[in-house]
mmCIF file of C-alpha atoms and ligand atoms in Angstrom:
data_model
loop_
_atom_site.group_PDB
_atom_site.id
_atom_site.type_symbol
_atom_site.label_atom_id
_atom_site.label_comp_id
_atom_site.label_asym_id
_atom_site.label_seq_id
_atom_site.Cartn_x
_atom_site.Cartn_y
_atom_site.Cartn_z
ATOM 1 C CA MET A 1345 34.055 49.739 -35.407
ATOM 2 C CA ARG A 1346 30.514 49.480 -36.818
ATOM 3 C CA LYS A 1347 29.242 48.319 -33.411
ATOM 4 C CA ASN A 1348 30.720 51.290 -31.588
ATOM 5 C CA HIS A 1349 29.243 53.635 -34.120
ATOM 6 C CA ASN A 1350 25.762 52.219 -33.456
ATOM 7 C CA LYS A 1351 26.246 52.522 -29.730
ATOM 8 C CA PHE A 1352 27.211 56.139 -30.169
ATOM 9 C CA LEU A 1353 24.062 56.861 -32.206
ATOM 10 C CA LEU A 1354 21.949 55.122 -29.601
ATOM 11 C CA ALA A 1355 23.464 57.226 -26.828
ATOM 12 C CA ILE A 1356 22.740 60.420 -28.756
ATOM 13 C CA ALA A 1357 19.148 59.346 -29.432
ATOM 14 C CA MET A 1358 18.618 58.577 -25.756
ATOM 15 C CA PHE A 1359 20.120 61.886 -24.719
ATOM 16 C CA PHE A 1360 17.688 63.807 -26.917
ATOM 17 C CA SER A 1361 14.702 61.681 -25.879
ATOM 18 C CA VAL A 1362 15.364 62.538 -22.249
ATOM 19 C CA ILE A 1363 15.579 66.236 -23.052
ATOM 20 C CA LEU A 1364 12.420 66.028 -25.136
ATOM 21 C CA LEU A 1365 10.447 64.135 -22.506
ATOM 22 C CA SER A 1366 11.436 66.375 -19.625
ATOM 23 C CA GLY A 1367 10.682 69.393 -21.792
ATOM 24 C CA CYS A 1368 7.135 68.139 -22.403
ATOM 25 C CA GLY A 1369 6.694 67.477 -18.721
ATOM 26 C CA THR A 1370 7.411 71.029 -17.701
ATOM 27 C CA LYS A 1371 5.327 72.584 -20.467
ATOM 28 C CA LEU A 1372 2.033 71.783 -18.695
ATOM 29 C CA ALA A 1373 1.968 73.765 -15.486
ATOM 30 C CA ALA A 1374 0.649 72.411 -12.203
ATOM 31 C CA TYR A 1375 -2.795 73.505 -11.032
ATOM 32 C CA ASN A 1376 -2.796 77.132 -9.944
ATOM 33 C CA PRO A 1377 -5.704 78.059 -7.650
ATOM 34 C CA HIS A 1378 -5.227 81.762 -8.422
ATOM 35 C CA GLU A 1379 -5.708 81.533 -12.160
ATOM 36 C CA SER A 1380 -8.892 80.910 -14.202
ATOM 37 C CA VAL A 1381 -9.483 77.184 -14.586
ATOM 38 C CA GLY A 1382 -10.709 77.525 -18.157
ATOM 39 C CA LYS A 1383 -7.453 79.081 -19.241
ATOM 40 C CA GLN A 1384 -5.381 76.467 -17.417
ATOM 41 C CA ILE A 1385 -7.140 73.587 -19.143
ATOM 42 C CA ASN A 1386 -7.127 75.299 -22.540
ATOM 43 C CA TYR A 1387 -10.933 75.512 -22.278
ATOM 44 C CA THR A 1388 -11.062 71.794 -22.913
ATOM 45 C CA ILE A 1389 -13.122 69.159 -21.141
ATOM 46 C CA THR A 1390 -11.663 65.690 -21.647
ATOM 47 C CA GLY A 1391 -14.419 63.316 -22.768
ATOM 48 C CA ILE A 1392 -14.911 59.759 -24.009
ATOM 49 C CA GLU A 1393 -16.505 57.981 -27.010
ATOM 50 C CA ALA A 1394 -18.680 60.171 -29.239
ATOM 51 C CA GLY A 1395 -21.908 58.140 -28.878
ATOM 52 C CA ALA A 1396 -21.845 57.922 -25.073
ATOM 53 C CA GLY A 1397 -24.808 59.435 -23.258
ATOM 54 C CA ILE A 1398 -22.438 61.354 -21.012
ATOM 55 C CA MET A 1399 -21.118 63.203 -24.085
ATOM 56 C CA SER A 1400 -24.528 64.562 -25.083
ATOM 57 C CA SER A 1401 -25.304 65.407 -21.446
ATOM 58 C CA THR A 1402 -22.011 67.294 -21.318
ATOM 59 C CA GLN A 1403 -22.873 69.237 -24.485
ATOM 60 C CA ASN A 1404 -26.116 70.230 -22.739
ATOM 61 C CA ALA A 1405 -24.247 71.165 -19.570
ATOM 62 C CA MET A 1406 -21.806 73.350 -21.503
ATOM 63 C CA LYS A 1407 -24.745 75.208 -23.027
ATOM 64 C CA ALA A 1408 -26.539 75.540 -19.703
ATOM 65 C CA TYR A 1409 -23.477 76.907 -17.885
ATOM 66 C CA GLY A 1410 -22.334 79.184 -20.685
ATOM 67 C CA LEU A 1411 -19.227 77.196 -21.644
ATOM 68 C CA ASN A 1412 -20.340 77.194 -25.252
ATOM 69 C CA ASN A 1413 -18.655 80.236 -26.708
ATOM 70 C CA ASP A 1414 -15.941 79.759 -29.299
ATOM 71 C CA LYS A 1415 -13.352 79.006 -26.657
ATOM 72 C CA TRP A 1416 -14.706 75.847 -25.047
ATOM 73 C CA GLN A 1417 -14.591 72.343 -26.454
ATOM 74 C CA LEU A 1418 -15.480 68.850 -25.382
ATOM 75 C CA GLN A 1419 -12.741 66.537 -26.522
ATOM 76 C CA THR A 1420 -13.931 63.215 -27.909
ATOM 77 C CA SER A 1421 -11.630 60.272 -27.298
ATOM 78 C CA SER A 1422 -12.135 56.924 -25.613
ATOM 79 C CA THR A 1423 -12.631 55.919 -22.018
ATOM 80 C CA ALA A 1424 -9.181 54.326 -21.969
ATOM 81 C CA ALA A 1425 -7.554 57.491 -23.342
ATOM 82 C CA MET A 1426 -9.446 59.686 -20.891
ATOM 83 C CA THR A 1427 -8.504 57.676 -17.826
ATOM 84 C CA SER A 1428 -4.904 57.521 -18.985
ATOM 85 C CA THR A 1429 -4.762 61.308 -19.460
ATOM 86 C CA LEU A 1430 -6.403 61.704 -16.061
ATOM 87 C CA GLY A 1431 -3.771 59.482 -14.454
ATOM 88 C CA LYS A 1432 -0.931 61.470 -16.013
ATOM 89 C CA SER A 1433 -2.425 64.817 -14.989
ATOM 90 C CA ILE A 1434 -2.854 63.649 -11.415
ATOM 91 C CA LYS A 1435 0.709 62.410 -11.278
ATOM 92 C CA ASN A 1436 1.867 65.904 -12.231
ATOM 93 C CA HIS A 1437 -0.742 67.759 -10.180
ATOM 94 C CA GLN A 1438 -2.048 69.386 -13.342
ATOM 95 C CA PRO A 1439 -5.559 70.762 -13.814
ATOM 96 C CA ILE A 1440 -8.010 68.582 -15.730
ATOM 97 C CA VAL A 1441 -11.785 68.308 -16.103
ATOM 98 C CA VAL A 1442 -13.186 64.962 -17.231
ATOM 99 C CA THR A 1443 -16.544 63.381 -17.925
ATOM 100 C CA GLY A 1444 -16.903 61.182 -14.840
ATOM 101 C CA TRP A 1445 -19.288 58.517 -13.588
ATOM 102 C CA THR A 1446 -19.731 55.978 -10.839
ATOM 103 C CA PRO A 1447 -19.549 53.106 -10.421
ATOM 104 C CA HIS A 1448 -16.110 53.269 -11.992
ATOM 105 C CA TRP A 1449 -12.633 52.471 -10.709
ATOM 106 C CA MET A 1450 -11.434 56.018 -11.561
ATOM 107 C CA PHE A 1451 -13.130 57.107 -8.326
ATOM 108 C CA THR A 1452 -11.445 54.294 -6.386
ATOM 109 C CA LYS A 1453 -7.994 54.742 -7.863
ATOM 110 C CA TYR A 1454 -7.852 58.544 -7.814
ATOM 111 C CA ASN A 1455 -9.086 61.272 -5.475
ATOM 112 C CA LEU A 1456 -11.782 62.856 -7.587
ATOM 113 C CA LYS A 1457 -14.826 64.953 -6.880
ATOM 114 C CA PHE A 1458 -17.959 65.529 -8.935
ATOM 115 C CA LEU A 1459 -18.628 69.175 -9.715
ATOM 116 C CA LYS A 1460 -21.937 70.427 -8.368
ATOM 117 C CA ASP A 1461 -24.625 70.715 -10.980
ATOM 118 C CA PRO A 1462 -27.183 73.184 -9.581
ATOM 119 C CA LYS A 1463 -29.050 73.240 -12.901
ATOM 120 C CA ASN A 1464 -29.422 69.480 -12.674
ATOM 121 C CA VAL A 1465 -28.375 68.857 -16.282
ATOM 122 C CA TYR A 1466 -26.958 65.400 -15.558
ATOM 123 C CA GLY A 1467 -29.952 64.373 -13.453
ATOM 124 C CA LYS A 1468 -29.664 63.407 -9.801
ATOM 125 C CA ALA A 1469 -29.027 59.699 -9.474
ATOM 126 C CA GLU A 1470 -29.021 57.401 -12.463
ATOM 127 C CA ASP A 1471 -30.190 53.814 -12.551
ATOM 128 C CA ILE A 1472 -28.905 51.120 -14.855
ATOM 129 C CA HIS A 1473 -31.753 49.240 -16.517
ATOM 130 C CA THR A 1474 -32.088 45.805 -18.044
ATOM 131 C CA ILE A 1475 -33.622 46.009 -21.518
ATOM 132 C CA VAL A 1476 -34.760 42.969 -23.496
ATOM 133 C CA ARG A 1477 -36.265 42.417 -26.905
ATOM 134 C CA ARG A 1478 -39.972 42.042 -27.424
ATOM 135 C CA GLY A 1479 -41.077 38.419 -27.341
ATOM 136 C CA LEU A 1480 -38.269 37.211 -25.076
ATOM 137 C CA LYS A 1481 -40.701 36.367 -22.283
ATOM 138 C CA LYS A 1482 -42.536 33.980 -24.587
ATOM 139 C CA ASP A 1483 -39.475 32.534 -26.386
ATOM 140 C CA LYS A 1484 -37.064 32.157 -23.466
ATOM 141 C CA PRO A 1485 -39.070 32.497 -20.249
ATOM 142 C CA GLU A 1486 -36.222 31.157 -18.056
ATOM 143 C CA ALA A 1487 -33.705 33.701 -19.288
ATOM 144 C CA TYR A 1488 -36.332 36.419 -19.116
ATOM 145 C CA GLU A 1489 -37.034 35.580 -15.491
ATOM 146 C CA MET A 1490 -33.356 35.606 -14.527
ATOM 147 C CA LEU A 1491 -32.754 38.907 -16.334
ATOM 148 C CA ASN A 1492 -35.819 40.341 -14.649
ATOM 149 C CA ARG A 1493 -34.471 39.423 -11.205
ATOM 150 C CA PHE A 1494 -30.866 40.526 -11.746
ATOM 151 C CA ASN A 1495 -29.918 43.424 -9.482
ATOM 152 C CA TRP A 1496 -26.889 44.435 -7.489
ATOM 153 C CA LYS A 1497 -25.243 47.392 -5.745
ATOM 154 C CA PRO A 1498 -22.765 49.971 -7.084
ATOM 155 C CA ALA A 1499 -20.052 48.718 -4.721
ATOM 156 C CA GLN A 1500 -20.505 45.179 -6.042
ATOM 157 C CA MET A 1501 -20.169 46.304 -9.633
ATOM 158 C CA ALA A 1502 -17.092 48.325 -8.628
ATOM 159 C CA ASP A 1503 -15.552 45.163 -7.121
ATOM 160 C CA VAL A 1504 -15.612 43.347 -10.439
ATOM 161 C CA MET A 1505 -14.463 46.428 -12.361
ATOM 162 C CA LEU A 1506 -11.444 46.992 -10.155
ATOM 163 C CA LYS A 1507 -10.318 43.379 -10.580
ATOM 164 C CA VAL A 1508 -10.600 43.659 -14.346
ATOM 165 C CA ASN A 1509 -8.721 46.942 -14.225
ATOM 166 C CA LYS A 1510 -5.947 45.179 -12.312
ATOM 167 C CA GLY A 1511 -5.621 42.756 -15.200
ATOM 168 C CA GLU A 1512 -7.918 39.881 -14.319
ATOM 169 C CA ASP A 1513 -9.854 38.291 -17.169
ATOM 170 C CA PRO A 1514 -13.491 39.582 -17.056
ATOM 171 C CA HIS A 1515 -14.950 36.071 -17.284
ATOM 172 C CA LYS A 1516 -12.888 34.964 -14.291
ATOM 173 C CA ALA A 1517 -13.500 38.161 -12.307
ATOM 174 C CA ALA A 1518 -17.243 37.649 -12.825
ATOM 175 C CA ASN A 1519 -17.036 34.028 -11.684
ATOM 176 C CA ASP A 1520 -15.023 34.977 -8.592
ATOM 177 C CA TRP A 1521 -17.647 37.550 -7.711
ATOM 178 C CA ILE A 1522 -20.447 35.018 -8.215
ATOM 179 C CA LYS A 1523 -18.693 32.528 -5.927
ATOM 180 C CA ALA A 1524 -18.217 35.160 -3.240
ATOM 181 C CA ASN A 1525 -21.854 36.247 -3.482
ATOM 182 C CA GLN A 1526 -23.540 32.919 -4.143
ATOM 183 C CA LYS A 1527 -26.471 33.603 -1.784
ATOM 184 C CA GLN A 1528 -27.472 36.721 -3.629
ATOM 185 C CA VAL A 1529 -26.940 35.065 -7.021
ATOM 186 C CA ASP A 1530 -29.146 32.155 -5.921
ATOM 187 C CA THR A 1531 -32.075 34.555 -5.467
ATOM 188 C CA TRP A 1532 -31.770 35.386 -9.181
ATOM 189 C CA THR A 1533 -32.059 31.741 -10.261
ATOM 190 C CA LYS A 1534 -34.098 30.070 -7.524
ATOM 191 C CA GLY A 1535 -36.843 27.884 -8.959
ATOM 192 C CA ILE A 1536 -35.907 28.599 -12.566
ATOM 193 C CA LYS A 1537 -35.863 25.490 -14.739
ATOM 194 C CA HIS A 1538 -32.551 24.574 -16.409
ATOM 195 C CA VAL A 1539 -32.510 24.647 -20.177
ATOM 196 C CA HIS A 1540 -30.490 22.500 -22.558
ATOM 197 C CA GLY A 1541 -28.596 23.850 -25.522
ATOM 198 C CA GLN A 1542 -30.655 27.022 -25.895
ATOM 199 C CA SER A 1543 -28.641 30.037 -26.938
ATOM 200 C CA ILE A 1544 -29.008 33.637 -25.944
ATOM 201 C CA LYS A 1545 -27.232 36.774 -27.086
ATOM 202 C CA LEU A 1546 -26.426 39.755 -24.892
ATOM 203 C CA THR A 1547 -25.010 42.960 -26.297
ATOM 204 C CA TYR A 1548 -23.069 45.640 -24.419
ATOM 205 C CA VAL A 1549 -20.648 48.523 -24.798
ATOM 206 C CA ALA A 1550 -17.107 47.732 -23.704
ATOM 207 C CA TRP A 1551 -17.158 50.175 -20.794
ATOM 208 C CA ASP A 1552 -15.729 48.753 -17.591
ATOM 209 C CA SER A 1553 -19.104 48.857 -15.847
ATOM 210 C CA GLU A 1554 -20.814 47.015 -18.678
ATOM 211 C CA ILE A 1555 -17.997 44.490 -19.071
ATOM 212 C CA ALA A 1556 -18.516 43.682 -15.385
ATOM 213 C CA SER A 1557 -22.316 43.381 -15.397
ATOM 214 C CA THR A 1558 -22.575 41.586 -18.729
ATOM 215 C CA ASN A 1559 -20.013 38.963 -17.730
ATOM 216 C CA VAL A 1560 -21.719 38.331 -14.403
ATOM 217 C CA VAL A 1561 -25.142 37.940 -16.027
ATOM 218 C CA ALA A 1562 -23.720 35.792 -18.850
ATOM 219 C CA ASN A 1563 -22.101 33.405 -16.369
ATOM 220 C CA VAL A 1564 -25.307 33.132 -14.338
ATOM 221 C CA LEU A 1565 -27.267 32.327 -17.510
ATOM 222 C CA ARG A 1566 -24.619 29.710 -18.349
ATOM 223 C CA SER A 1567 -25.240 28.135 -14.945
ATOM 224 C CA LEU A 1568 -28.871 27.738 -16.073
ATOM 225 C CA GLY A 1569 -27.741 25.834 -19.153
ATOM 226 C CA TYR A 1570 -27.710 28.607 -21.728
ATOM 227 C CA LYS A 1571 -25.149 28.953 -24.458
ATOM 228 C CA VAL A 1572 -24.423 32.643 -24.032
ATOM 229 C CA ASP A 1573 -22.911 34.872 -26.648
ATOM 230 C CA ILE A 1574 -21.876 38.363 -25.552
ATOM 231 C CA GLN A 1575 -21.077 40.951 -28.164
ATOM 232 C CA ALA A 1576 -19.569 44.408 -27.669
ATOM 233 C CA MET A 1577 -20.594 47.337 -29.852
ATOM 234 C CA GLU A 1578 -21.194 51.082 -29.715
ATOM 235 C CA VAL A 1579 -24.164 52.614 -27.914
ATOM 236 C CA GLN A 1580 -26.465 53.321 -30.815
ATOM 237 C CA PRO A 1581 -26.070 49.816 -32.330
ATOM 238 C CA LEU A 1582 -26.574 48.437 -28.817
ATOM 239 C CA TRP A 1583 -30.079 49.888 -28.618
ATOM 240 C CA ALA A 1584 -30.743 48.981 -32.242
ATOM 241 C CA SER A 1585 -29.701 45.362 -31.615
ATOM 242 C CA ILE A 1586 -32.508 44.969 -29.065
ATOM 243 C CA ALA A 1587 -35.056 46.970 -31.060
ATOM 244 C CA THR A 1588 -34.497 44.840 -34.174
ATOM 245 C CA ASN A 1589 -34.410 41.522 -32.280
ATOM 246 C CA ALA A 1590 -30.796 40.969 -33.382
ATOM 247 C CA ALA A 1591 -29.953 40.430 -29.694
ATOM 248 C CA ASP A 1592 -32.011 39.187 -26.744
ATOM 249 C CA GLY A 1593 -31.073 41.616 -24.032
ATOM 250 C CA MET A 1594 -28.640 44.034 -22.427
ATOM 251 C CA VAL A 1595 -27.978 45.267 -18.893
ATOM 252 C CA SER A 1596 -26.284 48.548 -19.870
ATOM 253 C CA ALA A 1597 -29.000 51.217 -20.091
ATOM 254 C CA TRP A 1598 -28.040 54.235 -17.982
ATOM 255 C CA LEU A 1599 -31.323 56.087 -17.384
ATOM 256 C CA PRO A 1600 -33.284 58.309 -17.241
ATOM 257 C CA THR A 1601 -30.847 60.981 -18.434
ATOM 258 C CA THR A 1602 -27.633 59.514 -19.819
ATOM 259 C CA GLN A 1603 -29.094 57.296 -22.556
ATOM 260 C CA GLY A 1604 -32.498 58.987 -22.463
ATOM 261 C CA LEU A 1605 -32.288 59.930 -26.126
ATOM 262 C CA TYR A 1606 -31.899 56.318 -27.232
ATOM 263 C CA TYR A 1607 -34.712 55.298 -24.900
ATOM 264 C CA LYS A 1608 -36.979 57.836 -26.579
ATOM 265 C CA ASP A 1609 -35.861 56.940 -30.099
ATOM 266 C CA TYR A 1610 -36.535 53.214 -29.690
ATOM 267 C CA LYS A 1611 -39.558 53.461 -27.409
ATOM 268 C CA GLY A 1612 -42.084 50.688 -28.096
ATOM 269 C CA LYS A 1613 -39.432 48.469 -29.674
ATOM 270 C CA PHE A 1614 -38.025 46.980 -26.458
ATOM 271 C CA VAL A 1615 -39.152 45.806 -23.028
ATOM 272 C CA ASP A 1616 -37.767 47.699 -20.035
ATOM 273 C CA LEU A 1617 -37.282 45.335 -17.090
ATOM 274 C CA GLY A 1618 -36.432 48.196 -14.764
ATOM 275 C CA ALA A 1619 -33.327 48.996 -12.744
ATOM 276 C CA ASN A 1620 -30.655 46.393 -12.059
ATOM 277 C CA LEU A 1621 -28.629 48.980 -10.133
ATOM 278 C CA HIS A 1622 -29.690 52.099 -8.240
ATOM 279 C CA GLY A 1623 -27.472 55.047 -7.451
ATOM 280 C CA ALA A 1624 -25.184 55.406 -10.434
ATOM 281 C CA ARG A 1625 -24.017 58.929 -11.077
ATOM 282 C CA VAL A 1626 -22.837 60.942 -14.065
ATOM 283 C CA GLY A 1627 -21.261 64.388 -14.283
ATOM 284 C CA LEU A 1628 -18.063 66.376 -14.611
ATOM 285 C CA ALA A 1629 -15.229 65.455 -12.290
ATOM 286 C CA VAL A 1630 -11.908 66.987 -11.239
ATOM 287 C CA PRO A 1631 -9.050 65.890 -8.960
ATOM 288 C CA THR A 1632 -9.677 66.982 -5.351
ATOM 289 C CA TYR A 1633 -6.532 69.161 -5.394
ATOM 290 C CA MET A 1634 -8.425 71.589 -7.631
ATOM 291 C CA LYS A 1635 -9.616 73.286 -4.459
ATOM 292 C CA ASN A 1636 -11.334 76.301 -5.963
ATOM 293 C CA VAL A 1637 -13.409 74.329 -8.427
ATOM 294 C CA ASN A 1638 -16.516 72.849 -6.857
ATOM 295 C CA SER A 1639 -19.345 73.585 -9.234
ATOM 296 C CA ILE A 1640 -19.642 73.507 -13.032
ATOM 297 C CA GLY A 1641 -20.218 77.248 -12.822
ATOM 298 C CA ASP A 1642 -16.670 77.655 -11.399
ATOM 299 C CA LEU A 1643 -15.129 76.538 -14.694
ATOM 300 C CA LYS A 1644 -15.724 79.767 -16.589
HETATM 301 N N1 PBE B 2675 -21.062 55.840 -19.326
HETATM 302 C C1 PBE B 2675 -20.761 54.594 -18.622
HETATM 303 C C2 PBE B 2675 -22.096 55.442 -20.285
HETATM 304 C C3 PBE B 2675 -22.918 54.491 -19.594
HETATM 305 C C4 PBE B 2675 -21.904 53.739 -18.787
HETATM 306 C C5 PBE B 2675 -21.501 56.804 -18.362
HETATM 307 C C6 PBE B 2675 -19.855 56.234 -20.010
HETATM 308 C C7 PBE B 2675 -22.774 56.526 -21.132
HETATM 309 O O1 PBE B 2675 -23.726 56.250 -21.863
HETATM 310 O O2 PBE B 2675 -22.323 57.665 -21.094
#
């Protein structure tokens, strides 16, 4: 008797969940090319973590393109939440505007386009720089040399990211990539003396791109004999960790625009080893089915 009663309650609960879920699904309308985009997206741009460079660039863009009246807002969340919302919107053909960047698997997994930025707020192409602490060259010349040589291409970074996104462990994905690209990796280590038992600490932000690069570099340093510690943190502490010598280096500095503020703030307290990747890009992105939206100015 008791058992049947429970089953009955369960059936009722399921019935209402289905109604509730389908109700939510129909509440958000599909993209309508004939209606103002702003209105359709509730005047909301879907963003990521508060400290990210792309968030301050987007604040600047909203000012520059007049999206700063009381109506518009940039929603702070996390990269994981943003990409999940993006995935759901695309599944339902709904309108959405996100903070987007490449290399990132969102551009591989979904059909997205960057909105044109005629006022050049986000900067043209971004580079990702390797930044180390002052004194590293003297203290750990072998690691310094390897970090100085490290460079790869956006498509290579995307390779590692996509594997991690598909569930592979970052350490293993990095090692697989190293094995498949041993010739290139050898140019980063050629002639560098092996060390014994020296440790080194790299810091990074747990963005997919930085998880990929930091794991690759960490594994290459391990192959030189280093005991490598990698530590994830937020962007501001990341720059501070290098400036205060709490960490030895990082390969996550998106410049000149995206993290330009941090670069300026900590200038003189770090050594910039230059770009490890050319041709990154940052901006606002929408699904390609949003046919009438091609430029940030079209959002109004
Ligand atoms: N990003 C990805 C970072 C750098 C890497 C674009 C989200 C940012 O600082 O905004």
